[in-house]
Tab-separated table of C-alpha atoms in Angstrom:
chain	number	residue	atom	x	y	z
A	1	MET	CA	78.280	90.035	103.392
A	2	VAL	CA	79.407	91.136	99.549
A	3	TYR	CA	80.220	94.206	101.338
A	4	ALA	CA	82.824	92.431	104.279
A	5	ILE	CA	84.277	90.039	101.690
A	6	GLY	CA	84.882	93.143	99.158
A	7	PHE	CA	86.561	95.270	102.546
A	8	VAL	CA	88.656	91.487	103.859
A	9	LEU	CA	89.624	91.623	99.732
A	10	PHE	CA	91.008	94.697	99.664
A	11	ALA	CA	93.177	94.615	102.900
A	12	LEU	CA	94.453	91.916	102.026
A	13	GLY	CA	95.697	93.117	98.663
A	14	ILE	CA	96.605	96.118	100.484
A	15	THR	CA	98.763	93.629	102.942
A	16	ALA	CA	100.105	91.842	99.655
A	17	SER	CA	101.437	94.975	97.426
A	18	VAL	CA	103.112	95.872	101.172
A	19	ALA	CA	105.128	92.609	101.378
A	20	LEU	CA	105.402	92.846	97.061
A	21	HIS	CA	107.182	95.132	97.875
A	22	GLU	CA	109.934	94.663	100.507
A	23	CYS	CA	110.153	91.816	97.980
A	24	GLY	CA	111.365	93.943	95.334
A	25	HIS	CA	113.681	95.255	97.573
A	26	MET	CA	114.897	91.421	99.084
A	27	TRP	CA	114.628	90.064	95.267
A	28	THR	CA	117.496	92.813	93.558
A	29	ALA	CA	119.505	92.861	97.070
A	30	GLN	CA	119.519	89.386	96.668
A	31	ALA	CA	120.186	89.165	92.561
A	32	THR	CA	123.776	92.123	93.655
A	33	GLY	CA	125.275	89.980	95.783
A	34	MET	CA	123.946	91.270	99.111
A	35	LYS	CA	123.177	89.685	101.594
A	36	VAL	CA	119.822	89.948	103.436
A	37	ARG	CA	119.296	87.992	106.929
A	38	ARG	CA	115.318	88.911	107.167
A	39	TYR	CA	111.990	88.564	105.252
A	40	PHE	CA	109.133	89.206	107.597
A	41	ILE	CA	105.782	90.529	107.042
A	42	GLY	CA	103.672	92.158	109.902
A	43	PHE	CA	105.526	94.023	112.489
A	44	GLY	CA	105.368	93.165	116.540
A	45	PRO	CA	105.880	89.348	118.373
A	46	LYS	CA	107.037	86.788	116.294
A	47	VAL	CA	104.422	84.045	115.007
A	48	PHE	CA	106.410	82.082	113.102
A	49	SER	CA	109.764	81.676	110.857
A	50	TRP	CA	111.582	79.530	109.203
A	51	ARG	CA	115.040	79.645	107.395
A	52	ARG	CA	115.793	79.327	103.826
A	53	GLY	CA	119.569	79.642	102.647
A	54	GLU	CA	121.038	82.562	104.766
A	55	THR	CA	117.344	84.616	104.891
A	56	GLU	CA	114.761	84.328	107.726
A	57	TYR	CA	111.219	84.446	106.629
A	58	GLY	CA	108.506	85.151	108.452
A	59	LEU	CA	105.013	86.737	110.323
A	60	LYS	CA	104.282	88.599	113.178
A	61	ALA	CA	101.414	89.900	114.966
A	62	LEU	CA	100.371	93.199	113.110
A	63	PRO	CA	100.374	92.744	109.351
A	64	LEU	CA	100.311	95.893	108.871
A	65	GLY	CA	103.933	96.349	106.983
A	66	GLY	CA	106.573	94.577	106.842
A	67	PHE	CA	110.240	94.412	106.392
A	68	CYS	CA	113.351	93.783	104.698
A	69	ASP	CA	116.766	93.147	106.857
A	70	ILE	CA	119.835	94.163	104.553
A	71	ALA	CA	123.352	93.239	105.809
A	72	GLY	CA	124.694	96.379	105.706
A	73	MET	CA	122.112	99.388	105.024
A	74	THR	CA	124.635	101.913	106.876
A	75	ALA	CA	127.652	102.094	108.154
A	76	LEU	CA	126.449	102.059	111.480
A	77	ASP	CA	124.745	98.093	111.438
A	78	GLU	CA	126.620	95.446	113.507
A	79	LEU	CA	127.536	92.804	110.615
A	80	GLU	CA	129.805	89.480	111.222
A	81	PRO	CA	133.351	89.477	110.195
A	82	GLU	CA	132.593	87.072	107.015
A	83	ASP	CA	129.265	89.810	105.482
A	84	LEU	CA	131.597	93.232	105.786
A	85	ASP	CA	131.950	92.991	101.529
A	86	ARG	CA	128.694	92.242	101.417
A	87	ALA	CA	127.753	95.040	102.643
A	88	MET	CA	125.514	97.053	101.321
A	89	TYR	CA	126.614	100.848	102.186
A	90	ARG	CA	130.349	99.025	100.131
A	91	GLN	CA	128.026	98.022	97.380
A	92	ALA	CA	128.336	99.789	94.117
A	93	THR	CA	126.801	103.070	93.657
A	94	TRP	CA	123.811	101.833	90.857
A	95	LYS	CA	123.827	98.646	93.063
A	96	ARG	CA	122.235	100.082	95.694
A	97	LEU	CA	120.425	102.699	93.739
A	98	LEU	CA	118.341	99.588	92.310
A	99	VAL	CA	118.063	97.198	95.922
A	100	MET	CA	116.564	100.845	97.082
A	101	SER	CA	113.858	102.218	94.323
A	102	GLY	CA	113.861	97.343	94.163
A	103	GLY	CA	110.570	97.748	95.922
A	104	ILE	CA	108.725	100.902	93.786
A	105	LEU	CA	109.485	100.255	90.987
A	106	MET	CA	107.067	96.622	92.423
A	107	ASN	CA	105.036	99.096	93.655
A	108	PHE	CA	104.910	100.066	90.214
A	109	LEU	CA	104.838	96.858	88.156
A	110	ILE	CA	101.859	95.572	90.803
A	111	GLY	CA	99.561	98.757	89.286
A	112	TYR	CA	100.204	98.522	85.677
A	113	LEU	CA	99.597	94.454	85.678
A	114	LEU	CA	96.316	96.407	87.818
A	115	ILE	CA	95.967	97.979	85.253
A	116	VAL	CA	96.129	95.575	81.759
A	117	LEU	CA	93.785	93.259	84.281
A	118	LEU	CA	91.069	96.984	84.012
A	119	ALA	CA	91.684	96.932	80.292
A	120	VAL	CA	90.576	93.487	79.575
A	121	GLY	CA	87.923	93.150	82.326
A	122	TRP	CA	85.952	95.355	81.737
A	123	GLY	CA	87.613	97.759	79.520
A	124	LEU	CA	89.691	101.003	80.787
A	125	PRO	CA	88.398	104.282	82.616
A	126	ARG	CA	88.079	107.751	80.036
A	127	PHE	CA	89.905	111.012	81.764
A	128	ASP	CA	87.989	113.180	79.860
A	129	GLN	CA	84.447	112.430	81.313
A	130	PRO	CA	81.426	114.855	80.635
A	131	PRO	CA	80.979	117.693	83.017
A	132	ALA	CA	79.610	116.140	86.249
A	133	THR	CA	75.729	117.261	85.925
A	134	GLN	CA	75.419	116.490	81.849
A	135	LEU	CA	72.240	114.391	81.240
A	136	GLY	CA	72.594	111.887	79.476
A	137	ALA	CA	69.850	108.836	78.977
A	138	MET	CA	66.608	109.097	79.403
A	139	SER	CA	63.520	107.421	80.560
A	140	CYS	CA	60.442	107.000	81.900
A	141	VAL	CA	60.248	107.138	85.571
A	142	ALA	CA	60.452	103.497	87.993
A	143	ASN	CA	59.295	103.418	91.503
A	144	MET	CA	61.798	100.554	93.950
A	145	GLY	CA	61.567	98.494	95.264
A	146	PRO	CA	62.420	96.961	98.829
A	147	ASP	CA	66.154	94.988	96.656
A	148	GLN	CA	66.897	98.875	95.556
A	149	LYS	CA	66.180	97.602	91.939
A	150	ALA	CA	64.642	99.513	89.204
A	151	LEU	CA	60.141	98.243	89.096
A	152	PRO	CA	59.114	98.231	84.837
A	153	CYS	CA	57.637	101.601	83.995
A	154	THR	CA	56.903	102.643	80.139
A	155	GLY	CA	56.373	105.298	77.490
A	156	GLU	CA	58.362	108.893	78.026
A	157	GLY	CA	59.868	110.331	81.372
A	158	PRO	CA	59.488	114.132	81.772
A	159	ALA	CA	62.487	115.009	81.411
A	160	GLN	CA	61.821	113.754	77.740
A	161	LEU	CA	58.493	115.850	78.195
A	162	ALA	CA	60.036	119.097	78.478
A	163	GLY	CA	62.203	118.854	75.882
A	164	LEU	CA	66.049	118.276	77.761
A	165	GLN	CA	68.151	116.901	75.823
A	166	ARG	CA	71.446	114.572	75.794
A	167	GLY	CA	74.600	116.779	76.619
A	168	ASP	CA	72.517	119.101	77.545
A	169	GLN	CA	74.632	120.815	80.628
A	170	VAL	CA	72.080	121.346	84.086
A	171	THR	CA	73.892	124.807	85.919
A	172	ALA	CA	71.348	125.303	88.264
A	173	VAL	CA	67.605	123.323	89.728
A	174	ASN	CA	65.260	126.195	90.309
A	175	GLY	CA	67.434	129.019	90.769
A	176	VAL	CA	69.963	126.474	93.028
A	177	LYS	CA	73.459	126.493	91.793
A	178	ILE	CA	74.709	123.072	92.149
A	179	LYS	CA	78.130	122.142	90.878
A	180	THR	CA	77.874	117.665	90.989
A	181	TRP	CA	75.372	114.772	90.184
A	182	ASN	CA	74.608	114.121	93.483
A	183	ASP	CA	73.802	118.533	94.193
A	184	PHE	CA	71.063	118.068	91.284
A	185	ARG	CA	69.352	114.684	91.872
A	186	ALA	CA	69.058	115.626	95.528
A	187	GLU	CA	67.463	119.887	94.464
A	188	THR	CA	65.479	117.538	91.768
A	189	GLU	CA	64.550	114.429	94.623
A	190	LYS	CA	62.651	117.615	96.837
A	191	GLN	CA	60.807	119.307	93.995
A	192	THR	CA	56.930	119.122	94.661
A	193	GLY	CA	55.512	120.535	90.973
A	194	THR	CA	57.011	122.469	87.983
A	195	PHE	CA	60.247	123.631	88.582
A	196	THR	CA	63.032	124.434	85.959
A	197	TYR	CA	66.544	123.494	85.075
A	198	THR	CA	68.664	126.281	83.391
A	199	VAL	CA	70.957	124.921	81.118
A	200	GLU	CA	73.298	125.499	78.382
A	201	ARG	CA	73.489	123.786	75.389
A	202	ASP	CA	75.474	125.094	72.431
A	203	GLY	CA	76.704	128.158	74.003
A	204	GLN	CA	72.943	129.113	74.823
A	205	THR	CA	71.162	129.973	78.655
A	206	LEU	CA	67.927	127.753	78.831
A	207	GLN	CA	65.175	127.538	81.443
A	208	ILE	CA	63.118	125.190	80.847
A	209	PRO	CA	60.131	124.001	83.224
A	210	VAL	CA	59.830	120.718	83.850
A	211	THR	CA	56.837	118.492	86.261
A	212	PRO	CA	58.538	115.733	87.981
A	213	GLN	CA	56.269	112.721	88.865
A	214	MET	CA	56.548	111.459	92.675
A	215	ALA	CA	58.178	107.822	92.676
A	216	VAL	CA	58.786	105.001	95.739
A	217	ILE	CA	62.824	105.065	96.398
A	218	TYR	CA	64.147	103.079	99.204
A	219	GLN	CA	66.492	104.398	101.528
A	220	GLU	CA	69.530	102.408	102.068
A	221	LYS	CA	71.021	103.289	105.440
A	222	ASN	CA	67.267	101.362	106.853
A	223	GLY	CA	65.186	100.271	104.322
A	224	THR	CA	62.229	102.922	104.390
A	225	PRO	CA	60.415	103.883	101.736
A	226	LYS	CA	60.544	108.046	100.774
A	227	THR	CA	58.489	108.950	98.366
A	228	VAL	CA	60.391	111.649	95.665
A	229	ALA	CA	60.470	113.633	92.841
A	230	LYS	CA	62.124	112.715	89.387
A	231	VAL	CA	62.423	113.297	86.448
A	232	GLY	CA	63.590	109.724	84.333
A	233	VAL	CA	67.744	111.865	83.848
A	234	GLY	CA	70.859	109.651	84.340
A	235	GLN	CA	74.024	110.426	84.090
A	236	ASP	CA	75.809	111.442	81.017
A	237	TYR	CA	79.207	109.142	80.877
A	238	TYR	CA	82.113	108.142	78.368
A	239	ALA	CA	81.431	104.149	78.532
A	240	PRO	CA	85.410	102.378	79.440
A	241	VAL	CA	87.271	101.552	76.626
A	242	GLN	CA	87.032	97.335	75.951
A	243	HIS	CA	91.137	95.945	74.809
A	244	ASN	CA	92.148	92.206	74.527
A	245	ILE	CA	95.693	91.198	75.767
A	246	LEU	CA	97.355	92.931	73.203
A	247	SER	CA	96.075	96.001	72.675
A	248	ALA	CA	95.757	96.380	76.585
A	249	ILE	CA	99.482	96.298	77.075
A	250	PRO	CA	100.379	99.776	74.638
A	251	ALA	CA	97.305	101.665	76.175
A	252	SER	CA	97.579	100.186	79.738
A	253	GLY	CA	100.731	101.797	79.936
A	254	ALA	CA	99.228	104.791	78.700
A	255	PHE	CA	96.361	105.117	80.924
A	256	THR	CA	99.550	104.051	83.987
A	257	GLY	CA	100.521	107.488	82.472
A	258	GLN	CA	98.426	109.190	83.481
A	259	ILE	CA	97.371	108.264	86.809
A	260	ALA	CA	100.570	109.619	87.555
A	261	VAL	CA	100.339	112.712	85.833
A	262	ARG	CA	96.985	112.791	89.214
A	263	THR	CA	99.617	110.828	91.536
A	264	VAL	CA	102.210	114.091	91.607
A	265	GLU	CA	99.502	116.000	91.656
A	266	SER	CA	97.865	114.107	95.051
A	267	LEU	CA	101.349	114.238	96.401
A	268	ALA	CA	101.904	117.647	96.009
A	269	GLN	CA	98.133	118.410	97.308
A	270	MET	CA	99.101	116.071	100.680
A	271	PRO	CA	100.445	119.292	102.808
A	272	SER	CA	97.297	121.682	101.937
A	273	LYS	CA	94.350	118.664	102.776
A	274	VAL	CA	94.773	118.567	106.218
A	275	VAL	CA	92.804	121.141	106.556
A	276	ASP	CA	90.067	119.782	105.175
A	277	LEU	CA	91.151	116.082	106.856
A	278	TRP	CA	90.834	119.046	110.198
A	279	HIS	CA	87.125	119.573	108.755
A	280	ALA	CA	85.758	115.978	108.281
A	281	VAL	CA	86.976	114.680	111.761
A	282	THR	CA	85.458	118.328	113.466
A	283	GLY	CA	81.793	117.790	111.572
A	284	GLY	CA	81.660	119.676	108.457
A	285	THR	CA	81.631	117.705	104.442
A	286	ARG	CA	83.954	115.014	103.571
A	287	ASP	CA	86.476	116.292	100.696
A	288	PRO	CA	85.911	113.297	97.847
A	289	GLU	CA	89.334	114.005	97.324
A	290	THR	CA	91.002	113.879	100.795
A	291	PRO	CA	93.193	111.074	101.409
A	292	VAL	CA	91.780	107.575	103.116
A	293	SER	CA	94.292	105.104	105.606
A	294	VAL	CA	94.054	101.445	104.407
A	295	TYR	CA	90.940	101.680	106.792
A	296	GLY	CA	89.634	103.943	104.987
A	297	ALA	CA	90.626	102.906	101.189
A	298	SER	CA	89.206	98.864	102.445
A	299	LYS	CA	86.310	100.225	103.187
A	300	ILE	CA	85.956	102.445	99.948
A	301	GLY	CA	86.815	98.060	98.667
A	302	GLY	CA	83.445	96.783	99.785
A	303	GLU	CA	81.138	98.916	99.043
A	304	THR	CA	82.528	98.815	95.461
A	305	ALA	CA	82.682	95.424	96.415
A	306	GLU	CA	78.843	95.800	97.908
A	307	HIS	CA	77.725	97.308	94.108
A	308	GLY	CA	79.397	94.755	91.792
A	309	LEU	CA	81.353	97.140	90.675
A	310	TRP	CA	84.688	95.120	91.241
A	311	SER	CA	85.862	97.465	88.178
A	312	MET	CA	86.549	100.156	90.561
A	313	PHE	CA	87.811	97.421	93.177
A	314	VAL	CA	90.607	96.661	91.235
A	315	LEU	CA	91.344	100.856	89.696
A	316	THR	CA	91.361	101.711	93.156
A	317	LEU	CA	94.329	98.709	94.386
A	318	ALA	CA	96.391	100.101	91.278
A	319	SER	CA	95.335	103.613	91.700
A	320	LEU	CA	96.898	102.798	96.190
A	321	ASN	CA	100.366	100.835	94.298
A	322	PHE	CA	101.503	103.825	92.106
A	323	PHE	CA	100.977	106.314	94.960
A	324	LEU	CA	103.109	103.895	97.607
A	325	GLY	CA	105.420	103.679	94.849
A	326	ALA	CA	105.940	107.311	94.115
A	327	PHE	CA	105.457	108.754	98.099
A	328	ASN	CA	108.455	106.015	98.957
A	329	LEU	CA	110.135	108.027	95.882
A	330	LEU	CA	110.454	111.869	98.196
A	331	PRO	CA	113.969	111.829	99.108
A	332	LEU	CA	112.604	112.260	103.170
A	333	LEU	CA	114.382	109.520	105.802
A	334	PRO	CA	112.918	106.608	106.367
A	335	LEU	CA	111.579	106.630	103.012
A	336	ASP	CA	113.241	105.144	99.825
A	337	GLY	CA	113.975	108.198	98.282
A	338	GLY	CA	115.955	108.973	101.297
A	339	HIS	CA	118.092	106.600	101.570
A	340	MET	CA	118.060	106.933	97.745
A	341	ALA	CA	119.420	110.717	98.380
A	342	VAL	CA	121.946	109.685	100.539
A	343	VAL	CA	122.951	107.087	97.752
A	344	ILE	CA	123.690	110.109	95.801
A	345	TYR	CA	124.817	112.426	97.911
A	346	GLU	CA	127.354	109.757	98.584
A	347	LYS	CA	128.463	109.376	94.776
A	348	LEU	CA	128.470	113.332	94.187
A	349	ARG	CA	130.695	114.195	96.155
A	350	ASN	CA	132.876	111.359	96.393
A	351	LEU	CA	133.387	112.896	91.823
A	352	PHE	CA	134.056	116.065	94.057
A	353	ARG	CA	136.328	114.938	95.689
A	354	ASN	CA	138.203	112.880	92.976
A	355	ARG	CA	138.372	114.824	91.215
A	356	LYS	CA	140.483	116.691	93.411
A	357	GLY	CA	142.651	114.345	93.902
A	358	LEU	CA	140.955	113.047	98.058
A	359	PRO	CA	140.361	109.428	98.329
A	360	ASP	CA	136.312	108.727	98.477
A	361	GLY	CA	135.379	110.488	101.532
A	362	ALA	CA	133.960	108.861	104.557
A	363	PRO	CA	129.731	106.855	103.815
A	364	VAL	CA	126.792	109.379	105.284
A	365	ASP	CA	126.635	109.862	109.092
A	366	TYR	CA	123.349	108.931	109.547
A	367	LEU	CA	123.495	109.111	113.441
A	368	LYS	CA	122.637	113.557	111.913
A	369	LEU	CA	120.110	112.933	109.926
A	370	LEU	CA	118.261	111.099	113.123
A	371	PRO	CA	116.681	114.056	113.839
A	372	ALA	CA	115.563	115.364	110.901
A	373	THR	CA	114.325	111.627	110.583
A	374	TYR	CA	112.558	112.046	113.500
A	375	VAL	CA	110.141	114.979	111.933
A	376	VAL	CA	109.286	112.907	109.205
A	377	VAL	CA	107.671	110.134	111.513
A	378	VAL	CA	106.535	112.830	114.000
A	379	LEU	CA	104.824	114.786	111.031
A	380	GLY	CA	104.157	110.917	108.764
A	381	GLY	CA	101.826	109.853	111.643
A	382	ALA	CA	100.319	112.691	112.890
A	383	TYR	CA	98.694	112.669	109.824
A	384	MET	CA	98.256	108.976	109.374
A	385	ILE	CA	96.085	108.944	112.785
A	386	LEU	CA	94.196	112.109	111.349
A	387	THR	CA	93.268	110.154	108.432
A	388	LEU	CA	92.377	107.268	109.899
A	389	VAL	CA	89.976	108.807	112.596
A	390	ALA	CA	88.736	110.700	109.129
A	391	ASP	CA	87.633	107.619	107.772
A	392	ILE	CA	86.308	106.898	110.845
A	393	VAL	CA	84.158	109.737	112.156
A	394	ASN	CA	83.598	110.449	108.764
A	395	PRO	CA	83.976	108.135	105.983
A	396	VAL	CA	84.300	108.837	102.239
A	397	LYS	CA	80.918	108.201	100.474
A	398	LEU	CA	81.268	107.211	96.820
A	399	PHE	CA	77.383	105.946	97.308
A	400	PRO	CA	74.973	107.963	98.079
């Protein structure tokens, strides 16, 4: 039930983000004197609508986005004679750029406000985390109950008895090299007797023998008990930094800057992820760093809610808004960045024409840009379908 609630809440969060993105376009257009003819959430058949002033607001059957219809977005737009002077393509460059960037700025604002909420409610996670296989807190080994909760235990665990220390970085388990904590856990759990950890400590490589303790765990998928080897150690991590509302404002700004860098890196890696996505669809291991669809993101939202990790839920939704904003900045039609590129081109072209004593040129003919637009739409659609299929047949798994 909690998973379903988290899934639905995250899907609603995405829908709200898209709706507010379009509000960013609408509000800036209205503020600069342009005419907004329609504002709808969703696509397809109209469910209902109402008119307020000169704008029709409504909901369509497929809540997979939304749109804001501004009169005269291009010179191809059919206009009533009385709307000609308010046509978007005839407005000052700064007004057009403001309206085109309004949705992007809205996504960035949503992301920032969610980060402020995260900072006050749960604390901001640190990006300078220790290596993935660095050992953290150590304790006794506890059996697990059917409810997935650890049962009481006492005394020192195998890791402590073997002389392992917090901060040790494990590079191999019984000779098998590891890179992730899941690798560490999987290799440890399959041991049946004394084995050796290869550990990096203070610049030295140590071989530390450990005698594990057998413990009962319950598998999440089917709830059946399983006996595995345990040593009583957790992964090391730096705790989130808690803030009050005043300190959260600048701290969230700095944190947003760090996310911005990672978002740009993710965008740059998108073309190279096609191979990884195809590998996942055809039965290979799903790389957790591959993009996810709306369905996949909602599934992650459901899983984080199911595990009580609402901070990760909020962070994921914030990151998605930053990604949507950055993605729309790309200078490709039909994205907002593509329209902004056209506006900037027209401005620069007219500046050069004016210097030569020539009048402003005609608006860019969008019909000539249609072939390039279709290429972007087809390639983008194919990428989205590939991502959706990967999320269905081989989803990203945050939890083992």
